[in-house]
């Protein structure tokens, strides 16, 4: 019997999830998630984890609650860790309490991981503190789902209208005219400040400011929709002075490399004001036995060549698994294809002797030419990589063994999300290897043509050639084939427009 974790995912921005939530996600065997869960969070899941989308749209429940309950029980009986991911906090209008009771009734162990509630975080991102010593000494969080025309309201609007504090309605944008009308009808001043924040904490956050009298009309004119938070009270007046958050510049960038490799690039692009979507089209499947075979014949090698960040990651995992002492690498020359790979090696206390400025196999082989004749070289790469580099090194007289540390396979798990983002529209797609593009095309299928009107970034000439040979135009190739180079190239491209 496993355990179910009811995990709060916060208000939207993946940086706002807790450390414990992240730990549960990374260890979970099954993730059962709602509509508003950010794709970046799902990318934290371990290889092989089962992802089940039970997302609900307002007025349309994709998966009925009874079915969600059944899924939780079934998975808990067959897996050790089941993560039920819920937007905001699971116990704040998230039906977390209902699910916890259901699990208790059926003898399923569970744990609650609280999340940052949108009732507080979203107003904060709009420059609105929900309490303030001079303006509001209480906070009232209310569901906004209740329908107008309901025979008997569960909400006492007379009592709500009399409250001195801040009123926060969650997911109530469809009923905003009813909510504001009832508050005014029951005695709240029509001049009371009000705000509606859509997509709070996210790059496309929009805030509409008004009063009880006109906020519903302003919302209608703005065209904003759920997810949204309604804030009513004098604290809204403070927004003009403490409106600190700056949403994105409107440009949406799609990254296709593995999530782990994308983290640095993602964070820096966000800092530049871009909206970043991670849809890894490539999945890395480790082959630890390959390192075991290398260790068994380690003494014969003079050079070790790491072809990617992934090769370093899998090598580190494998030597830890085998209990290998890296001091045994003393005396061997280390080469890395690019600065990022060299930096990752440095992170495990292995320092590269040879690092080309240009992120290509030709550049690395060129640096090694003249010193490798008759030498034995281990090239750490993927099952589909390294052929050109190996060919060059052999031409220069080296004896080369390919150590295929991992298999690259298409990540079909992102298909629905990838197509959804392409349909929604992106400005830039970044490809960091020929395989990220090849698998992108396999996964997207007929929807690949949607990138005809998108600006394409290829990390280097090899990737550019693969894309152009498939009939697509490459707009941007960075001078430096690394994270900084990609960022500089994108900023320059838009700076010239």
CSV table of C-alpha atoms in Angstrom, one decimal:
chain,number,residue,atom,x,y,z
A,1,UNK,CA,0.0,0.0,0.0
A,2,UNK,CA,1.4,3.4,-1.0
A,3,UNK,CA,0.7,6.9,0.2
A,4,UNK,CA,-1.2,9.7,-1.5
A,5,UNK,CA,0.2,13.2,-1.1
A,6,UNK,CA,-2.3,16.1,-1.5
A,7,UNK,CA,0.1,18.7,-2.8
A,8,UNK,CA,-0.5,22.5,-3.1
A,9,UNK,CA,1.1,23.8,-6.3
A,10,UNK,CA,0.8,27.5,-5.4
A,11,UNK,CA,-0.8,30.3,-7.5
A,12,UNK,CA,0.9,29.6,-10.9
A,13,UNK,CA,4.5,30.7,-10.9
A,14,UNK,CA,6.5,27.5,-10.6
A,15,UNK,CA,9.1,29.3,-8.5
A,16,UNK,CA,6.5,29.6,-5.7
A,17,UNK,CA,6.1,25.9,-5.0
A,18,UNK,CA,7.6,24.7,-1.7
A,19,UNK,CA,10.7,22.6,-1.3
A,20,UNK,CA,8.7,19.7,0.0
A,21,UNK,CA,6.3,19.9,-2.9
A,22,UNK,CA,9.2,19.7,-5.3
A,23,UNK,CA,10.7,16.7,-3.4
A,24,UNK,CA,7.3,14.8,-3.6
A,25,UNK,CA,7.0,15.5,-7.3
A,26,UNK,CA,10.5,14.3,-8.1
A,27,UNK,CA,9.9,11.1,-6.1
A,28,UNK,CA,6.4,10.3,-7.2
A,29,UNK,CA,5.5,7.2,-9.2
A,30,UNK,CA,2.2,8.7,-10.3
A,31,UNK,CA,1.1,12.4,-10.6
A,32,UNK,CA,-2.6,13.2,-10.8
A,33,UNK,CA,-2.9,16.9,-11.7
A,34,UNK,CA,-5.4,19.6,-12.3
A,35,UNK,CA,-5.8,22.0,-15.3
A,36,UNK,CA,-3.9,25.0,-13.7
A,37,UNK,CA,-0.7,23.1,-13.0
A,38,UNK,CA,2.2,24.7,-14.8
A,39,UNK,CA,4.0,22.4,-17.4
A,40,UNK,CA,7.3,23.5,-15.9
A,41,UNK,CA,6.3,21.8,-12.7
A,42,UNK,CA,5.3,18.6,-14.5
A,43,UNK,CA,8.8,18.5,-16.0
A,44,UNK,CA,10.2,17.8,-12.6
A,45,UNK,CA,8.7,14.3,-12.6
A,46,UNK,CA,11.2,11.4,-12.7
A,47,UNK,CA,11.6,9.3,-15.8
A,48,UNK,CA,8.9,6.7,-16.0
A,49,UNK,CA,6.5,8.5,-13.7
A,50,UNK,CA,2.8,8.2,-14.8
A,51,UNK,CA,1.1,11.5,-15.5
A,52,UNK,CA,-2.7,11.6,-15.3
A,53,UNK,CA,-4.5,14.8,-16.4
A,54,UNK,CA,-7.8,15.2,-14.5
A,55,UNK,CA,-7.9,18.9,-15.2
A,56,UNK,CA,-11.2,20.7,-14.9
A,57,UNK,CA,-12.5,23.8,-16.7
A,58,UNK,CA,-15.1,26.0,-15.1
A,59,UNK,CA,-18.6,24.6,-15.9
A,60,UNK,CA,-16.9,21.5,-17.5
A,61,UNK,CA,-15.4,18.9,-15.3
A,62,UNK,CA,-13.0,16.9,-17.5
A,63,UNK,CA,-12.9,14.0,-15.0
A,64,UNK,CA,-15.7,13.7,-12.5
A,65,UNK,CA,-14.6,13.8,-8.8
A,66,UNK,CA,-15.8,10.2,-8.2
A,67,UNK,CA,-13.4,9.1,-11.0
A,68,UNK,CA,-10.6,11.1,-9.5
A,69,UNK,CA,-11.2,9.4,-6.1
A,70,UNK,CA,-11.2,6.0,-7.8
A,71,UNK,CA,-7.9,6.8,-9.6
A,72,UNK,CA,-6.3,7.8,-6.3
A,73,UNK,CA,-7.3,4.5,-4.6
A,74,UNK,CA,-6.2,2.3,-7.5
A,75,UNK,CA,-2.8,4.0,-7.9
A,76,UNK,CA,-2.1,4.0,-4.1
A,77,UNK,CA,-2.7,0.2,-4.1
A,78,UNK,CA,-0.2,-0.3,-6.8
A,79,UNK,CA,2.5,2.4,-6.3
A,80,UNK,CA,4.5,3.7,-3.4
A,81,UNK,CA,4.1,7.5,-3.9
A,82,UNK,CA,1.0,9.1,-5.6
A,83,UNK,CA,1.1,12.9,-5.9
A,84,UNK,CA,-2.3,14.6,-6.2
A,85,UNK,CA,-1.3,18.1,-7.5
A,86,UNK,CA,-3.8,20.9,-6.8
A,87,UNK,CA,-3.6,24.6,-7.7
A,88,UNK,CA,-3.0,27.0,-4.8
A,89,UNK,CA,-3.5,25.2,-1.4
A,90,UNK,CA,-5.4,21.9,-1.4
A,91,UNK,CA,-7.5,23.0,1.6
A,92,UNK,CA,-8.6,26.4,0.2
A,93,UNK,CA,-11.5,25.7,-2.2
A,94,UNK,CA,-9.5,22.8,-3.7
A,95,UNK,CA,-11.6,19.9,-2.6
A,96,UNK,CA,-8.6,18.7,-0.7
A,97,UNK,CA,-10.6,18.2,2.4
A,98,UNK,CA,-13.1,16.0,0.5
A,99,UNK,CA,-10.3,13.9,-1.0
A,100,UNK,CA,-8.6,13.5,2.4
A,101,UNK,CA,-11.8,12.3,4.0
A,102,UNK,CA,-12.4,9.8,1.1
A,103,UNK,CA,-8.8,8.4,1.5
A,104,UNK,CA,-9.4,8.1,5.2
A,105,UNK,CA,-12.6,6.3,4.7
A,106,UNK,CA,-10.9,3.8,2.4
A,107,UNK,CA,-7.9,3.2,4.6
A,108,UNK,CA,-5.4,4.9,2.3
A,109,UNK,CA,-2.5,6.7,4.0
A,110,UNK,CA,-2.2,10.3,3.0
A,111,UNK,CA,-0.3,13.5,3.7
A,112,UNK,CA,-1.1,17.1,3.0
A,113,UNK,CA,1.6,19.4,1.6
A,114,UNK,CA,0.2,23.0,1.9
A,115,UNK,CA,0.7,25.4,-1.0
A,116,UNK,CA,0.8,29.2,-1.3
A,117,UNK,CA,-2.8,30.3,-1.8
A,118,UNK,CA,-3.7,32.5,-4.7
A,119,UNK,CA,-6.0,34.5,-2.3
A,120,UNK,CA,-2.8,36.1,-0.8
A,121,UNK,CA,-0.1,35.6,-3.5
A,122,UNK,CA,-2.0,37.0,-6.5
A,123,UNK,CA,-3.0,40.3,-4.9
A,124,UNK,CA,0.6,40.6,-3.7
A,125,UNK,CA,1.8,40.3,-7.3
A,126,UNK,CA,-0.6,43.1,-8.2
A,127,UNK,CA,0.8,45.3,-5.5
A,128,UNK,CA,-2.2,44.8,-3.1
A,129,UNK,CA,-1.5,43.7,0.5
A,130,UNK,CA,-4.6,41.9,1.7
A,131,UNK,CA,-4.2,43.4,5.2
A,132,UNK,CA,-2.7,46.7,6.3
A,133,UNK,CA,-2.6,48.1,9.8
A,134,UNK,CA,-4.4,51.4,8.8
A,135,UNK,CA,-6.8,49.9,6.2
A,136,UNK,CA,-7.8,46.3,7.0
A,137,UNK,CA,-7.4,44.1,10.0
A,138,UNK,CA,-9.2,41.1,8.6
A,139,UNK,CA,-9.2,38.9,5.5
A,140,UNK,CA,-12.2,37.0,4.2
A,141,UNK,CA,-11.7,34.4,1.4
A,142,UNK,CA,-14.9,33.5,-0.4
A,143,UNK,CA,-15.8,31.2,-3.3
A,144,UNK,CA,-16.9,33.0,-6.4
A,145,UNK,CA,-18.4,30.0,-8.1
A,146,UNK,CA,-21.9,30.5,-6.7
A,147,UNK,CA,-24.4,31.2,-9.5
A,148,UNK,CA,-26.7,34.1,-9.8
A,149,UNK,CA,-30.4,33.1,-9.6
A,150,UNK,CA,-29.7,30.3,-7.1
A,151,UNK,CA,-32.8,29.8,-5.0
A,152,UNK,CA,-31.0,30.0,-1.7
A,153,UNK,CA,-27.5,31.5,-1.5
A,154,UNK,CA,-24.9,29.8,0.7
A,155,UNK,CA,-23.3,33.3,1.0
A,156,UNK,CA,-24.7,35.9,3.4
A,157,UNK,CA,-24.1,39.0,1.4
A,158,UNK,CA,-25.6,41.2,4.1
A,159,UNK,CA,-22.9,40.0,6.5
A,160,UNK,CA,-20.2,40.2,3.9
A,161,UNK,CA,-21.2,43.8,3.0
A,162,UNK,CA,-20.9,44.8,6.7
A,163,UNK,CA,-17.3,43.4,7.1
A,164,UNK,CA,-14.6,46.1,7.5
A,165,UNK,CA,-11.8,43.9,6.1
A,166,UNK,CA,-10.7,42.7,2.7
A,167,UNK,CA,-12.9,40.5,0.7
A,168,UNK,CA,-11.2,38.1,-1.7
A,169,UNK,CA,-13.3,36.0,-4.1
A,170,UNK,CA,-11.7,33.1,-5.9
A,171,UNK,CA,-12.6,32.0,-9.5
A,172,UNK,CA,-15.6,34.4,-9.5
A,173,UNK,CA,-15.0,36.4,-12.7
A,174,UNK,CA,-18.0,34.9,-14.4
A,175,UNK,CA,-20.2,36.0,-11.5
A,176,UNK,CA,-18.6,39.4,-10.8
A,177,UNK,CA,-21.7,41.4,-11.8
A,178,UNK,CA,-23.8,39.3,-9.4
A,179,UNK,CA,-21.2,39.5,-6.6
A,180,UNK,CA,-20.7,43.3,-6.8
A,181,UNK,CA,-24.5,43.9,-7.3
A,182,UNK,CA,-25.3,41.8,-4.1
A,183,UNK,CA,-22.7,43.7,-2.1
A,184,UNK,CA,-24.1,47.1,-3.1
A,185,UNK,CA,-27.7,46.0,-2.6
A,186,UNK,CA,-26.8,44.9,0.9
A,187,UNK,CA,-25.2,48.2,1.9
A,188,UNK,CA,-21.6,48.2,0.8
A,189,UNK,CA,-20.6,51.5,-0.7
A,190,UNK,CA,-20.5,51.4,-4.5
A,191,UNK,CA,-17.3,53.5,-4.3
A,192,UNK,CA,-15.4,50.7,-2.5
A,193,UNK,CA,-12.1,50.0,-4.4
A,194,UNK,CA,-12.0,46.7,-6.3
A,195,UNK,CA,-9.5,44.8,-8.4
A,196,UNK,CA,-9.5,41.8,-10.6
A,197,UNK,CA,-6.3,40.0,-11.3
A,198,UNK,CA,-6.2,37.4,-14.1
A,199,UNK,CA,-3.4,34.8,-14.5
A,200,UNK,CA,-1.8,36.1,-11.3
A,201,UNK,CA,1.9,35.6,-10.7
A,202,UNK,CA,2.3,34.5,-14.3
A,203,UNK,CA,4.1,36.4,-17.1
A,204,UNK,CA,0.7,37.3,-18.7
A,205,UNK,CA,-0.8,38.7,-15.5
A,206,UNK,CA,-3.4,41.4,-16.1
A,207,UNK,CA,-4.9,43.6,-13.4
A,208,UNK,CA,-8.1,45.7,-13.7
A,209,UNK,CA,-8.8,48.4,-11.2
A,210,UNK,CA,-12.2,50.0,-10.4
A,211,UNK,CA,-14.9,50.3,-7.8
A,212,UNK,CA,-17.8,48.1,-6.9
A,213,UNK,CA,-19.9,50.3,-9.2
A,214,UNK,CA,-17.8,49.9,-12.4
A,215,UNK,CA,-15.5,46.9,-12.0
A,216,UNK,CA,-17.7,44.4,-13.7
A,217,UNK,CA,-18.0,46.6,-16.8
A,218,UNK,CA,-14.3,47.2,-16.8
A,219,UNK,CA,-13.6,43.5,-16.6
A,220,UNK,CA,-16.0,42.9,-19.5
A,221,UNK,CA,-14.2,45.5,-21.6
A,222,UNK,CA,-10.8,44.1,-20.8
A,223,UNK,CA,-11.7,40.6,-22.0
A,224,UNK,CA,-9.8,38.9,-19.1
A,225,UNK,CA,-11.0,35.5,-17.9
A,226,UNK,CA,-10.3,32.8,-15.2
A,227,UNK,CA,-8.2,32.0,-13.4
A,228,UNK,CA,-8.8,35.3,-11.6
A,229,UNK,CA,-9.0,36.7,-8.1
A,230,UNK,CA,-11.3,39.5,-7.1
A,231,UNK,CA,-10.2,41.8,-4.3
A,232,UNK,CA,-12.6,44.3,-2.7
A,233,UNK,CA,-11.5,46.8,0.0
A,234,UNK,CA,-9.5,49.9,0.8
A,235,UNK,CA,-6.2,48.0,0.4
A,236,UNK,CA,-6.7,48.2,-3.4
A,237,UNK,CA,-5.7,51.9,-3.1
A,238,UNK,CA,-2.2,50.9,-2.2
A,239,UNK,CA,-1.5,49.4,-5.6
A,240,UNK,CA,-0.5,52.7,-7.1
A,241,UNK,CA,2.5,52.9,-4.7
A,242,UNK,CA,3.6,49.3,-4.4
A,243,UNK,CA,2.8,47.8,-7.8
A,244,UNK,CA,6.2,46.0,-8.1
A,245,UNK,CA,5.6,43.1,-10.5
A,246,UNK,CA,6.4,43.5,-14.2
A,247,UNK,CA,4.7,40.9,-16.5
A,248,UNK,CA,6.5,39.7,-19.6
A,249,UNK,CA,7.3,41.7,-22.7
A,250,UNK,CA,4.7,39.5,-24.5
A,251,UNK,CA,7.2,37.3,-26.3
A,252,UNK,CA,6.7,33.6,-25.8
A,253,UNK,CA,9.7,31.2,-26.1
A,254,UNK,CA,9.4,27.5,-26.4
A,255,UNK,CA,12.3,25.4,-25.2
A,256,UNK,CA,12.7,21.8,-26.4
A,257,UNK,CA,15.7,20.4,-24.6
A,258,UNK,CA,15.4,18.4,-21.4
A,259,UNK,CA,14.1,20.3,-18.4
A,260,UNK,CA,17.3,19.9,-16.4
A,261,UNK,CA,19.4,21.3,-19.2
A,262,UNK,CA,16.9,24.2,-19.7
A,263,UNK,CA,16.8,25.5,-16.1
A,264,UNK,CA,19.6,28.1,-16.4
A,265,UNK,CA,18.4,29.3,-19.9
A,266,UNK,CA,14.8,29.4,-18.6
A,267,UNK,CA,15.6,31.5,-15.6
A,268,UNK,CA,17.7,34.0,-17.5
A,269,UNK,CA,15.2,34.4,-20.3
A,270,UNK,CA,12.5,35.1,-17.6
A,271,UNK,CA,14.8,37.7,-16.1
A,272,UNK,CA,14.9,39.4,-19.5
A,273,UNK,CA,11.1,39.6,-19.5
A,274,UNK,CA,10.2,36.6,-21.8
A,275,UNK,CA,7.5,34.1,-21.2
A,276,UNK,CA,9.1,30.7,-21.3
A,277,UNK,CA,7.5,27.4,-22.0
A,278,UNK,CA,9.4,24.1,-21.4
A,279,UNK,CA,8.3,21.2,-23.6
A,280,UNK,CA,11.2,18.7,-23.7
A,281,UNK,CA,10.9,16.8,-26.9
A,282,UNK,CA,13.7,14.5,-25.9
A,283,UNK,CA,13.8,12.0,-23.1
A,284,UNK,CA,17.1,10.7,-21.8
A,285,UNK,CA,17.2,7.0,-20.8
A,286,UNK,CA,20.5,6.2,-18.8
A,287,UNK,CA,22.6,3.1,-19.7
A,288,UNK,CA,24.7,2.8,-16.5
A,289,UNK,CA,26.2,-0.5,-17.6
A,290,UNK,CA,28.2,1.4,-20.2
A,291,UNK,CA,30.1,3.2,-17.4
A,292,UNK,CA,30.7,-0.2,-15.7
A,293,UNK,CA,32.3,-1.5,-18.8
A,294,UNK,CA,34.5,1.6,-19.1
A,295,UNK,CA,35.6,1.3,-15.4
A,296,UNK,CA,36.6,-2.3,-16.1
A,297,UNK,CA,39.1,-1.2,-18.8
A,298,UNK,CA,39.9,2.3,-17.5
A,299,UNK,CA,43.6,1.9,-17.5
A,300,UNK,CA,43.9,1.7,-21.3
A,301,UNK,CA,42.4,5.1,-21.9
A,302,UNK,CA,44.5,8.3,-22.4
A,303,UNK,CA,41.6,10.7,-23.1
A,304,UNK,CA,38.0,11.1,-22.0
A,305,UNK,CA,35.7,13.1,-24.2
A,306,UNK,CA,32.3,14.3,-22.9
A,307,UNK,CA,30.0,15.3,-25.7
A,308,UNK,CA,27.1,16.9,-23.7
A,309,UNK,CA,25.8,18.0,-20.4
A,310,UNK,CA,23.7,14.8,-20.3
A,311,UNK,CA,26.8,12.7,-20.7
A,312,UNK,CA,28.3,14.3,-17.6
A,313,UNK,CA,25.0,13.9,-15.6
A,314,UNK,CA,24.7,10.2,-16.5
A,315,UNK,CA,28.5,9.6,-15.8
A,316,UNK,CA,28.1,11.2,-12.4
A,317,UNK,CA,25.1,9.0,-11.5
A,318,UNK,CA,26.8,5.9,-12.7
A,319,UNK,CA,30.1,6.4,-10.9
A,320,UNK,CA,28.1,7.0,-7.7
A,321,UNK,CA,26.2,3.8,-8.4
A,322,UNK,CA,29.5,1.9,-8.8
A,323,UNK,CA,31.3,3.6,-6.0
A,324,UNK,CA,34.0,4.8,-8.3
A,325,UNK,CA,36.8,7.0,-7.0
A,326,UNK,CA,37.3,9.9,-9.4
A,327,UNK,CA,41.0,10.1,-8.3
A,328,UNK,CA,41.5,7.1,-10.6
A,329,UNK,CA,41.1,9.6,-13.5
A,330,UNK,CA,44.3,11.3,-12.6
A,331,UNK,CA,46.7,11.5,-15.6
A,332,UNK,CA,43.9,11.3,-18.2
A,333,UNK,CA,43.2,14.2,-20.4
A,334,UNK,CA,39.6,15.5,-20.3
A,335,UNK,CA,37.9,17.1,-23.2
A,336,UNK,CA,34.4,18.7,-23.3
A,337,UNK,CA,32.4,19.8,-26.3
A,338,UNK,CA,31.5,23.3,-25.2
A,339,UNK,CA,31.6,25.5,-22.1
A,340,UNK,CA,28.3,24.2,-20.6
A,341,UNK,CA,29.6,20.7,-20.6
A,342,UNK,CA,32.9,21.8,-19.1
A,343,UNK,CA,31.1,23.7,-16.4
A,344,UNK,CA,29.0,20.7,-15.5
A,345,UNK,CA,32.3,18.6,-15.2
A,346,UNK,CA,33.7,21.2,-12.9
A,347,UNK,CA,30.6,20.7,-10.7
A,348,UNK,CA,31.8,17.2,-10.0
A,349,UNK,CA,35.4,18.2,-9.6
A,350,UNK,CA,36.6,17.1,-13.0
A,351,UNK,CA,38.4,19.9,-14.9
A,352,UNK,CA,38.4,19.8,-18.7
A,353,UNK,CA,41.8,20.3,-20.3
A,354,UNK,CA,40.4,20.8,-23.8
A,355,UNK,CA,37.3,23.0,-24.5
A,356,UNK,CA,36.7,24.5,-27.9
A,357,UNK,CA,35.3,28.0,-28.3
A,358,UNK,CA,33.0,26.7,-31.0
A,359,UNK,CA,30.4,24.2,-29.9
A,360,UNK,CA,31.1,21.6,-32.7
A,361,UNK,CA,32.7,18.2,-33.0
A,362,UNK,CA,35.0,19.6,-35.7
A,363,UNK,CA,36.3,22.3,-33.4
A,364,UNK,CA,37.1,19.8,-30.6
A,365,UNK,CA,38.7,17.3,-32.9
A,366,UNK,CA,40.8,20.1,-34.4
A,367,UNK,CA,42.1,21.1,-31.0
A,368,UNK,CA,43.1,17.4,-30.3
A,369,UNK,CA,44.7,16.9,-33.7
A,370,UNK,CA,48.4,16.4,-33.5
A,371,UNK,CA,48.5,14.9,-30.0
A,372,UNK,CA,46.2,11.9,-30.1
A,373,UNK,CA,48.0,9.7,-32.7
A,374,UNK,CA,48.2,6.2,-31.2
A,375,UNK,CA,46.3,7.2,-28.1
A,376,UNK,CA,43.2,5.5,-26.7
A,377,UNK,CA,40.1,7.7,-26.3
A,378,UNK,CA,36.7,7.1,-24.6
A,379,UNK,CA,33.9,9.3,-26.1
A,380,UNK,CA,30.9,9.6,-23.7
A,381,UNK,CA,27.8,10.3,-25.8
A,382,UNK,CA,24.3,9.0,-26.6
A,383,UNK,CA,23.3,6.1,-28.7
A,384,UNK,CA,22.7,8.4,-31.7
A,385,UNK,CA,25.5,10.9,-31.1
A,386,UNK,CA,29.2,11.3,-31.5
A,387,UNK,CA,29.7,9.6,-34.9
A,388,UNK,CA,31.2,12.6,-36.6
A,389,UNK,CA,33.5,13.3,-33.7
A,390,UNK,CA,34.6,9.7,-33.5
A,391,UNK,CA,35.3,9.7,-37.3
A,392,UNK,CA,37.5,12.8,-37.0
A,393,UNK,CA,39.4,11.5,-34.0
A,394,UNK,CA,40.1,8.3,-35.8
A,395,UNK,CA,41.3,10.2,-38.9
A,396,UNK,CA,43.8,11.9,-36.6
A,397,UNK,CA,45.2,8.5,-35.5
A,398,UNK,CA,43.3,7.9,-32.2
A,399,UNK,CA,41.8,4.6,-31.1
A,400,UNK,CA,38.3,5.5,-30.2
A,401,UNK,CA,35.7,3.7,-28.1
A,402,UNK,CA,32.1,5.0,-28.1
A,403,UNK,CA,30.6,4.8,-24.6
A,404,UNK,CA,26.9,5.2,-25.2
A,405,UNK,CA,25.8,6.5,-21.7
A,406,UNK,CA,22.2,7.1,-22.6
A,407,UNK,CA,19.6,6.6,-25.2
A,408,UNK,CA,17.7,9.6,-26.7
A,409,UNK,CA,14.0,8.9,-27.3
A,410,UNK,CA,11.1,11.1,-28.3
A,411,UNK,CA,9.2,12.4,-25.3
A,412,UNK,CA,5.6,11.7,-26.4
A,413,UNK,CA,4.3,12.6,-23.0
A,414,UNK,CA,4.5,16.3,-23.9
A,415,UNK,CA,2.5,15.9,-27.1
A,416,UNK,CA,-0.8,17.4,-26.0
A,417,UNK,CA,0.9,20.2,-24.2
A,418,UNK,CA,3.2,20.9,-27.1
A,419,UNK,CA,0.3,21.1,-29.6
A,420,UNK,CA,-1.7,23.2,-27.2
A,421,UNK,CA,1.2,25.8,-26.9
A,422,UNK,CA,1.8,25.8,-30.6
A,423,UNK,CA,-1.9,26.5,-31.3
A,424,UNK,CA,-1.9,29.2,-28.7
A,425,UNK,CA,1.0,30.8,-30.5
A,426,UNK,CA,4.7,31.1,-29.7
A,427,UNK,CA,7.2,33.7,-31.0
A,428,UNK,CA,10.4,31.6,-30.8
A,429,UNK,CA,11.3,27.9,-30.7
A,430,UNK,CA,14.8,27.0,-29.5
A,431,UNK,CA,16.5,23.8,-30.8
A,432,UNK,CA,19.8,22.8,-29.2
A,433,UNK,CA,20.6,19.7,-31.2
A,434,UNK,CA,19.4,18.0,-34.4
A,435,UNK,CA,17.6,15.4,-32.3
A,436,UNK,CA,15.5,18.0,-30.4
A,437,UNK,CA,14.2,19.1,-33.8
A,438,UNK,CA,13.8,15.6,-35.2
A,439,UNK,CA,11.8,14.5,-32.1
A,440,UNK,CA,9.8,17.8,-32.2
A,441,UNK,CA,8.6,17.0,-35.7
A,442,UNK,CA,7.8,13.4,-34.7
A,443,UNK,CA,5.8,14.4,-31.7
A,444,UNK,CA,4.0,17.4,-33.3
A,445,UNK,CA,3.3,15.5,-36.5
A,446,UNK,CA,1.0,17.5,-38.7
A,447,UNK,CA,1.2,20.4,-36.3
A,448,UNK,CA,4.9,20.9,-37.0
A,449,UNK,CA,3.9,23.3,-39.8
A,450,UNK,CA,2.7,25.7,-37.1
A,451,UNK,CA,6.4,26.8,-36.8
A,452,UNK,CA,6.5,28.2,-40.3
A,453,UNK,CA,5.6,31.6,-38.9
A,454,UNK,CA,7.7,31.2,-35.8
A,455,UNK,CA,11.3,32.5,-35.3
A,456,UNK,CA,13.6,29.5,-35.0
A,457,UNK,CA,16.8,29.4,-33.0
A,458,UNK,CA,19.4,26.8,-33.8
A,459,UNK,CA,22.3,26.5,-31.2
A,460,UNK,CA,24.9,25.9,-33.9
A,461,UNK,CA,25.6,25.1,-37.6
A,462,UNK,CA,24.9,21.3,-37.3
A,463,UNK,CA,21.5,21.9,-35.8
A,464,UNK,CA,20.8,24.6,-38.3
A,465,UNK,CA,21.6,22.3,-41.2
A,466,UNK,CA,19.3,19.6,-39.8
A,467,UNK,CA,16.4,22.1,-39.6
A,468,UNK,CA,16.9,23.6,-43.0
A,469,UNK,CA,17.2,20.3,-44.7
A,470,UNK,CA,13.7,19.6,-43.4
A,471,UNK,CA,12.5,22.7,-45.2
A,472,UNK,CA,12.2,25.2,-42.3
A,473,UNK,CA,13.9,28.6,-42.0
A,474,UNK,CA,16.4,29.3,-39.2
A,475,UNK,CA,16.3,32.9,-38.1
A,476,UNK,CA,18.9,32.9,-35.3
A,477,UNK,CA,22.2,31.1,-34.7
A,478,UNK,CA,24.2,32.5,-31.7
A,479,UNK,CA,27.8,33.3,-32.1
A,480,UNK,CA,28.5,31.5,-28.8
A,481,UNK,CA,26.9,28.1,-28.8
A,482,UNK,CA,25.8,28.1,-25.2
A,483,UNK,CA,23.1,29.6,-22.8
A,484,UNK,CA,24.6,33.1,-22.8
A,485,UNK,CA,24.9,33.0,-26.6
A,486,UNK,CA,21.3,32.1,-27.1
A,487,UNK,CA,20.1,34.9,-24.8
A,488,UNK,CA,22.4,37.5,-26.4
A,489,UNK,CA,21.2,36.4,-29.9
A,490,UNK,CA,17.5,36.6,-29.0
A,491,UNK,CA,17.9,40.0,-27.3
A,492,UNK,CA,19.8,41.3,-30.3
A,493,UNK,CA,17.3,39.9,-32.8
A,494,UNK,CA,14.4,41.7,-31.1
A,495,UNK,CA,16.5,44.8,-30.5
A,496,UNK,CA,17.0,45.1,-34.2
A,497,UNK,CA,13.3,44.8,-35.0
